[in-house]
PDB file of N, CA and C in Angstrom:
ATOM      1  N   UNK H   9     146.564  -7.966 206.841  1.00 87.00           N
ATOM      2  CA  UNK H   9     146.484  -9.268 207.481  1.00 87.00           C
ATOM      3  C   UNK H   9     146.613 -10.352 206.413  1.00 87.00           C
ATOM      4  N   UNK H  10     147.413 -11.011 206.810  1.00 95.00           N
ATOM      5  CA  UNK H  10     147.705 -12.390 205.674  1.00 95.00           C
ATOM      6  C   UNK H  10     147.420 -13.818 207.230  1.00 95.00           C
ATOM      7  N   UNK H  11     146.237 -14.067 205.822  1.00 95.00           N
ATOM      8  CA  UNK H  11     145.647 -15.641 206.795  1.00 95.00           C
ATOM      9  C   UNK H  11     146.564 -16.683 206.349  1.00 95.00           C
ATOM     10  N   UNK H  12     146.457 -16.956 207.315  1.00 96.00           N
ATOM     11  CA  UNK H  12     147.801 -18.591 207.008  1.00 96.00           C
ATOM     12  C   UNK H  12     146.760 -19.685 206.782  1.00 96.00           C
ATOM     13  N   UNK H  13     146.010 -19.741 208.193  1.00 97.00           N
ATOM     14  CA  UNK H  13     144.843 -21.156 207.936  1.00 97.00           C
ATOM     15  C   UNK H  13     143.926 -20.659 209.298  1.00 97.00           C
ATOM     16  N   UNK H  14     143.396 -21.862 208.918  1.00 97.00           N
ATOM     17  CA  UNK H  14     141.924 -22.437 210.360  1.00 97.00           C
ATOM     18  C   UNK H  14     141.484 -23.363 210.264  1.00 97.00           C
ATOM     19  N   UNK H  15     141.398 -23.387 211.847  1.00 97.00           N
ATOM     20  CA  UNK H  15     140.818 -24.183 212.581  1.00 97.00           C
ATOM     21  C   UNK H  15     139.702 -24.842 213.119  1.00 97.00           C
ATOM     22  N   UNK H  16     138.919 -25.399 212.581  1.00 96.00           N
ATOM     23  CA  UNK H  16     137.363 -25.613 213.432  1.00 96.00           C
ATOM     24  C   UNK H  16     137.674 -25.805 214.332  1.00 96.00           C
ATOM     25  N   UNK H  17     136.855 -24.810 215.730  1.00 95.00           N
ATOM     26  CA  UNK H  17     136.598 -25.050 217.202  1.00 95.00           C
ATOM     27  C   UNK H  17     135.700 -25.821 217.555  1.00 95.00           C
ATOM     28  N   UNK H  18     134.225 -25.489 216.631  1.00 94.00           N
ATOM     29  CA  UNK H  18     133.386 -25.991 217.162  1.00 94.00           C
ATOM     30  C   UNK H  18     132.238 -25.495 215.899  1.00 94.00           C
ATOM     31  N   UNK H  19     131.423 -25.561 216.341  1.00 91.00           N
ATOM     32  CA  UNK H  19     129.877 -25.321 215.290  1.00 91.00           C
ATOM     33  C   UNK H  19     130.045 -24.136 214.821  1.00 91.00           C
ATOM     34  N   UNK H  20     130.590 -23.071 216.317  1.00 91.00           N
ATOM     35  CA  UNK H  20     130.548 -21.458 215.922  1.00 91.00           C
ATOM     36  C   UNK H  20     131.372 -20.914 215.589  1.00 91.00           C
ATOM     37  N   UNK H  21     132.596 -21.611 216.005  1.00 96.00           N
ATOM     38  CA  UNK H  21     133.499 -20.417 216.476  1.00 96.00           C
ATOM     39  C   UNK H  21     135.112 -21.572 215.343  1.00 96.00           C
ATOM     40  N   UNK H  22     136.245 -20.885 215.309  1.00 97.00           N
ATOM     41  CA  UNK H  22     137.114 -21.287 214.320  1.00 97.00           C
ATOM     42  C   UNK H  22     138.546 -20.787 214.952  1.00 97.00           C
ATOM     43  N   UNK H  23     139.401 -20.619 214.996  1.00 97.00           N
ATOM     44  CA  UNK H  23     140.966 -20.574 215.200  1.00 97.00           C
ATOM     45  C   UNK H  23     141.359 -19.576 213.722  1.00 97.00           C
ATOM     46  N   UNK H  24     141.837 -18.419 213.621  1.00 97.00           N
ATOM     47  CA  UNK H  24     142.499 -18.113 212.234  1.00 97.00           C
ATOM     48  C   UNK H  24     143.436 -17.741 212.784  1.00 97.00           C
ATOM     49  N   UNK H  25     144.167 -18.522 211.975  1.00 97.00           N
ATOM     50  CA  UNK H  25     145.958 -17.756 212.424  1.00 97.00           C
ATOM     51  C   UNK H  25     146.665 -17.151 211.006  1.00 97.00           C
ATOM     52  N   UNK H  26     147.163 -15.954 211.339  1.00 97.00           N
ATOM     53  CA  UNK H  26     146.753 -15.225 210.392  1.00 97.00           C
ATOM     54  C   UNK H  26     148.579 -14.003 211.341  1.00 97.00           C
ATOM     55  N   UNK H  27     149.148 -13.309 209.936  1.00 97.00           N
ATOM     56  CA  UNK H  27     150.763 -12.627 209.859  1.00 97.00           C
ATOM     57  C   UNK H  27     149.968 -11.330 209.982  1.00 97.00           C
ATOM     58  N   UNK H  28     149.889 -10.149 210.947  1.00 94.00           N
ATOM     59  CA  UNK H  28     149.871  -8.989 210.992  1.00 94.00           C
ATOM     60  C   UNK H  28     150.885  -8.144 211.418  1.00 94.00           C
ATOM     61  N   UNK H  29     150.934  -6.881 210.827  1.00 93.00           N
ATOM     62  CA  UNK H  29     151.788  -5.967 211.276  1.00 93.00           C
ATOM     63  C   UNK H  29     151.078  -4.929 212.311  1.00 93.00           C
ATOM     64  N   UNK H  30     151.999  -4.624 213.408  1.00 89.00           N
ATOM     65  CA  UNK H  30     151.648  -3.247 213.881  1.00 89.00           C
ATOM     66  C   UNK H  30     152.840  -2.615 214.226  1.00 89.00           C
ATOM     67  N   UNK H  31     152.570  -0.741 214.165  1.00 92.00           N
ATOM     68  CA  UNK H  31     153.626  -0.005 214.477  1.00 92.00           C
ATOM     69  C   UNK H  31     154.770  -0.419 213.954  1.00 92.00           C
ATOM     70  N   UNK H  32     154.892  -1.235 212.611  1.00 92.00           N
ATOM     71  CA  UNK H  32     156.458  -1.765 211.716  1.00 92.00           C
ATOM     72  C   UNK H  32     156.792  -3.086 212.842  1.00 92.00           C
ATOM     73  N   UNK H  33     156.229  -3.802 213.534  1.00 92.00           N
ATOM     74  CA  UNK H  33     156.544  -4.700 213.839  1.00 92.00           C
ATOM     75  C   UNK H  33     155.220  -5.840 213.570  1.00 92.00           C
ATOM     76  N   UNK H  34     156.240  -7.273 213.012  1.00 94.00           N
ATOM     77  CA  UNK H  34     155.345  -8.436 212.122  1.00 94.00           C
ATOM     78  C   UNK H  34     154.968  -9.294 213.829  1.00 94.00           C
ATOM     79  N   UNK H  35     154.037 -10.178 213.638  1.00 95.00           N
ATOM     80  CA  UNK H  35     153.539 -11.122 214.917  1.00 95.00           C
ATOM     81  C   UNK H  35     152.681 -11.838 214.008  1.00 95.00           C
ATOM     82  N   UNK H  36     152.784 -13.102 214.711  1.00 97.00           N
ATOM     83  CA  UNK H  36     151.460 -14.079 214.341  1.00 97.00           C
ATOM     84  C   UNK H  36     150.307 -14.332 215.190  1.00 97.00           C
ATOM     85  N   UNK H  37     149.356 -13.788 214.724  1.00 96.00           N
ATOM     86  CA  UNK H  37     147.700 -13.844 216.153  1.00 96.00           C
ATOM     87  C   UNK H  37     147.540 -15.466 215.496  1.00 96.00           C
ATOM     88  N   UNK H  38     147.024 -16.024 216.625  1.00 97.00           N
ATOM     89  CA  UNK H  38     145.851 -16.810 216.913  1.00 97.00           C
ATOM     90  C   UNK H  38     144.644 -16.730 217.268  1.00 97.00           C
ATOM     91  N   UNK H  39     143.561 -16.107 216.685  1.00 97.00           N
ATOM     92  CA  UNK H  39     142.876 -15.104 217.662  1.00 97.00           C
ATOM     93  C   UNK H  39     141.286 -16.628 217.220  1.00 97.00           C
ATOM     94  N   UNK H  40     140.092 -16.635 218.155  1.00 98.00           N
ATOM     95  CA  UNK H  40     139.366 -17.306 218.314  1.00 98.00           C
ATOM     96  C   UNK H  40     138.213 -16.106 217.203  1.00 98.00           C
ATOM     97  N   UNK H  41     137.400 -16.582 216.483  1.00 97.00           N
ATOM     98  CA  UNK H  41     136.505 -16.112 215.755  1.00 97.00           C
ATOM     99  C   UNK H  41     135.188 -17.030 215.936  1.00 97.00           C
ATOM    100  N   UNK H  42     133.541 -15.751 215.381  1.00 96.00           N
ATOM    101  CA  UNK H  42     132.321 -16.913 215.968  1.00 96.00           C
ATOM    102  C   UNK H  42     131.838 -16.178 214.812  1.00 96.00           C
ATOM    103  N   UNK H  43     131.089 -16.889 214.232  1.00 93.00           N
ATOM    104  CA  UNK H  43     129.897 -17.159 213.364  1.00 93.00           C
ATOM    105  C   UNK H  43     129.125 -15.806 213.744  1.00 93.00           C
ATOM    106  N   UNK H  44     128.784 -14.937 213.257  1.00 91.00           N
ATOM    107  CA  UNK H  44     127.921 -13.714 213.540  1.00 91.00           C
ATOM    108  C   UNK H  44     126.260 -14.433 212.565  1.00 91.00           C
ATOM    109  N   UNK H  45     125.315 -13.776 213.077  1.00 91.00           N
ATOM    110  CA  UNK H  45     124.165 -13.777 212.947  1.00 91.00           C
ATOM    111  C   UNK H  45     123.795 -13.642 211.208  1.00 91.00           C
ATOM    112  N   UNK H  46     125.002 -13.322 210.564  1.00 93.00           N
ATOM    113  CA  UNK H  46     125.324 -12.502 209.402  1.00 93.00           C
ATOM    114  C   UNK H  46     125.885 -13.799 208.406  1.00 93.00           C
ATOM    115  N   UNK H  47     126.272 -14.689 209.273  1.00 90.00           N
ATOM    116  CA  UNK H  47     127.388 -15.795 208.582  1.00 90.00           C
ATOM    117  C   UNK H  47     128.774 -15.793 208.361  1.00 90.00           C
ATOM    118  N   UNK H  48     129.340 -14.399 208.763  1.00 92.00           N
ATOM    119  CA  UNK H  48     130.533 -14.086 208.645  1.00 92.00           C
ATOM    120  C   UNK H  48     130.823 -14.345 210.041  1.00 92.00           C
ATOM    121  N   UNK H  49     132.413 -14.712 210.054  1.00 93.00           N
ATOM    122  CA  UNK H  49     132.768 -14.920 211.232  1.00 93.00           C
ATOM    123  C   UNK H  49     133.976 -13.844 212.016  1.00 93.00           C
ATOM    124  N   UNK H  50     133.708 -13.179 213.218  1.00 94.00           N
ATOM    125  CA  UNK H  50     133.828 -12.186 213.513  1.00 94.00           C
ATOM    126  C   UNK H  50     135.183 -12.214 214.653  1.00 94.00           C
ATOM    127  N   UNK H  51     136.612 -11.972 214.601  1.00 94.00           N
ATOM    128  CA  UNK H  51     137.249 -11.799 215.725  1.00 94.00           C
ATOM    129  C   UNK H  51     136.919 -11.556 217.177  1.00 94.00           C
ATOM    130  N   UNK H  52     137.677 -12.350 217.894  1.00 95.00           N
ATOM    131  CA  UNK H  52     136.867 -12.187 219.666  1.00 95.00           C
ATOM    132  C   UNK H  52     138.110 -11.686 219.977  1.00 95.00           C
ATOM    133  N   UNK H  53     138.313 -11.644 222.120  1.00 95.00           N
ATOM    134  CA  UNK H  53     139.080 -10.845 222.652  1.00 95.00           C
ATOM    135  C   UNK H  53     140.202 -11.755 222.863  1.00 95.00           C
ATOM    136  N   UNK H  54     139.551 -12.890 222.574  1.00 96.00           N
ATOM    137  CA  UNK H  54     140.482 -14.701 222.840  1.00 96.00           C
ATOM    138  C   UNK H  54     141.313 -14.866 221.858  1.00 96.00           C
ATOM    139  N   UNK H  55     142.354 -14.486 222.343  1.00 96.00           N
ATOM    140  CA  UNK H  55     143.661 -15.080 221.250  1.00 96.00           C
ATOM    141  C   UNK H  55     144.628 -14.394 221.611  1.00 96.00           C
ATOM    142  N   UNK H  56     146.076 -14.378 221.449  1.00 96.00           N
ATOM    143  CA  UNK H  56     147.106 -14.452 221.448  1.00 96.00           C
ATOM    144  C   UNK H  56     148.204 -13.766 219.940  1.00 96.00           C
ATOM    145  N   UNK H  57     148.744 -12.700 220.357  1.00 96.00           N
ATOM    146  CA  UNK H  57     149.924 -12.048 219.284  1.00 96.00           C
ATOM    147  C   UNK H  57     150.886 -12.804 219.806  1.00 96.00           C
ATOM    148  N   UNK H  58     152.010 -13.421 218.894  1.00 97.00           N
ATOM    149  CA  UNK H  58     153.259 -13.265 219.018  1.00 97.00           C
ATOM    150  C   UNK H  58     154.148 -12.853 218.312  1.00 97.00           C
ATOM    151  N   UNK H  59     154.790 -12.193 219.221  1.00 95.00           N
ATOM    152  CA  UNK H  59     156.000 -11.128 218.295  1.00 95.00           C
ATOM    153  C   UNK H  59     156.886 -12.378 217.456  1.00 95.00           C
ATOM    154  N   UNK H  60     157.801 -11.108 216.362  1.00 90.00           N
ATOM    155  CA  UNK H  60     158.521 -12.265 215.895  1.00 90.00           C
ATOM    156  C   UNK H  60     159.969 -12.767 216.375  1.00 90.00           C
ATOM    157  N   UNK H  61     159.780 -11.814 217.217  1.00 93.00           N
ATOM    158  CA  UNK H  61     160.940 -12.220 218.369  1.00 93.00           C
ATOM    159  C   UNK H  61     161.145 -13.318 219.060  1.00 93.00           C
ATOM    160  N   UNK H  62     160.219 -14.156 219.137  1.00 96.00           N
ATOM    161  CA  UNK H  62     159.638 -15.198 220.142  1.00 96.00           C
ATOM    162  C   UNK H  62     158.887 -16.296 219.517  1.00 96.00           C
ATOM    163  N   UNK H  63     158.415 -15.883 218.387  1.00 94.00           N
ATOM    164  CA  UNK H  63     157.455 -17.317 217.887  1.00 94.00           C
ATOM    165  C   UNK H  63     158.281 -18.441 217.404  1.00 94.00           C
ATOM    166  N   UNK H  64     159.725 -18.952 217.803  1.00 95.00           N
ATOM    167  CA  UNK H  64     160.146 -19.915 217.087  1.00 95.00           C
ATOM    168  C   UNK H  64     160.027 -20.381 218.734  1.00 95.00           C
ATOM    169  N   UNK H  65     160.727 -19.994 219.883  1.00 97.00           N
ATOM    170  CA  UNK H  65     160.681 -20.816 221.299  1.00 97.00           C
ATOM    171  C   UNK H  65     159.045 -20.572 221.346  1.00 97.00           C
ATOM    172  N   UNK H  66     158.404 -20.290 221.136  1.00 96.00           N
ATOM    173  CA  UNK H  66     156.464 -20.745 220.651  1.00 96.00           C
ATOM    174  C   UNK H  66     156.243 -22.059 220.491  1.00 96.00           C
ATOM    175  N   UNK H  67     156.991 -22.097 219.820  1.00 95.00           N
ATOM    176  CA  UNK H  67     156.517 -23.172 218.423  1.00 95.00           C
ATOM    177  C   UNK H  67     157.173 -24.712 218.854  1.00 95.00           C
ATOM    178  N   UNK H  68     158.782 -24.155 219.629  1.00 96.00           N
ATOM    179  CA  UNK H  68     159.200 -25.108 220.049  1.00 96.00           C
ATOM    180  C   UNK H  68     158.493 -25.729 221.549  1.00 96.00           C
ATOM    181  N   UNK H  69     157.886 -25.150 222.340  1.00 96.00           N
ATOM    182  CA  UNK H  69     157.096 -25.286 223.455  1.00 96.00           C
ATOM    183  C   UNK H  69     155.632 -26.043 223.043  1.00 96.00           C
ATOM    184  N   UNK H  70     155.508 -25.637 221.912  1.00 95.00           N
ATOM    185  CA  UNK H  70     154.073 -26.171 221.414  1.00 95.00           C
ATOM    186  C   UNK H  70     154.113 -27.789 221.155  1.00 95.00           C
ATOM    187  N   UNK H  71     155.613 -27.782 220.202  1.00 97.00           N
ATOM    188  CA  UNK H  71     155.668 -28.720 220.052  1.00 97.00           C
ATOM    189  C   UNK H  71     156.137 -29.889 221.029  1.00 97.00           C
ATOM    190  N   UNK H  72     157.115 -29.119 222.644  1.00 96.00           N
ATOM    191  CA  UNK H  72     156.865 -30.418 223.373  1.00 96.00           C
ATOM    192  C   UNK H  72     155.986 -30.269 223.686  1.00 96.00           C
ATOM    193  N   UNK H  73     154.951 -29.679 224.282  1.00 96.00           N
ATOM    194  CA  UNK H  73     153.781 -29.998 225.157  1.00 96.00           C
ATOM    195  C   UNK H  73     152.535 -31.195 224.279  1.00 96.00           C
ATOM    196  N   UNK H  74     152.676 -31.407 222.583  1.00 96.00           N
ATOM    197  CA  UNK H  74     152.363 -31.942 222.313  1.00 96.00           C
ATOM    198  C   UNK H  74     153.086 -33.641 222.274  1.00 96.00           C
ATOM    199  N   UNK H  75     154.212 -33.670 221.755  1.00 96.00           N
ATOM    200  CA  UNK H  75     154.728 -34.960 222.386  1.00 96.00           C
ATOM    201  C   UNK H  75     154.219 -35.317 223.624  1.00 96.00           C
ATOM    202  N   UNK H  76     153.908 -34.852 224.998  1.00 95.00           N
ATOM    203  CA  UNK H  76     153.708 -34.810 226.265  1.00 95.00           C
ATOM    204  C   UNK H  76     152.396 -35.621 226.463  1.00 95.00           C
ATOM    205  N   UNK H  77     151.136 -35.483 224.881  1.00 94.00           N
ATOM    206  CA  UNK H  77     149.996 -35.669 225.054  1.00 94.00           C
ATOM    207  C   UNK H  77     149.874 -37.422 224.856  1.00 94.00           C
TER     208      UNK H  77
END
């Protein structure tokens, strides 16, 4: 796993978006992470793979829906 960056959500919880491989194919997760009891912050079920097939019309969707705001 190669972390790109993050996000503060909130007090607990953070955004890491982060380049993984599976089965020889690359994707970028967005996956939601929380603060464990421990201080480390722990992957949840909340988030999103995208293949790399697809993350540029991603990215381009992201970016109108933000113009939109």
């Amino acid at each position: 796993m190669e972390i790109i960056g993050e996000i503060q959500k909130n007090q607990k919880e953070k955004i890491i978006v982060s380049v993984n491989e599976f089965k020889g194919h690359r994707y970028v997760d967005l996956r939601i992470h929380f603060e464990g009891d421990d201080g480390e912050y722990v992957p949840t079920k909340k988030g999103i793979a995208i293949s790399s097939k697809i993350v540029e019309e991603v990215v381009e969707l992201i970016v109108q829906g933000a113009e939109s705001l």
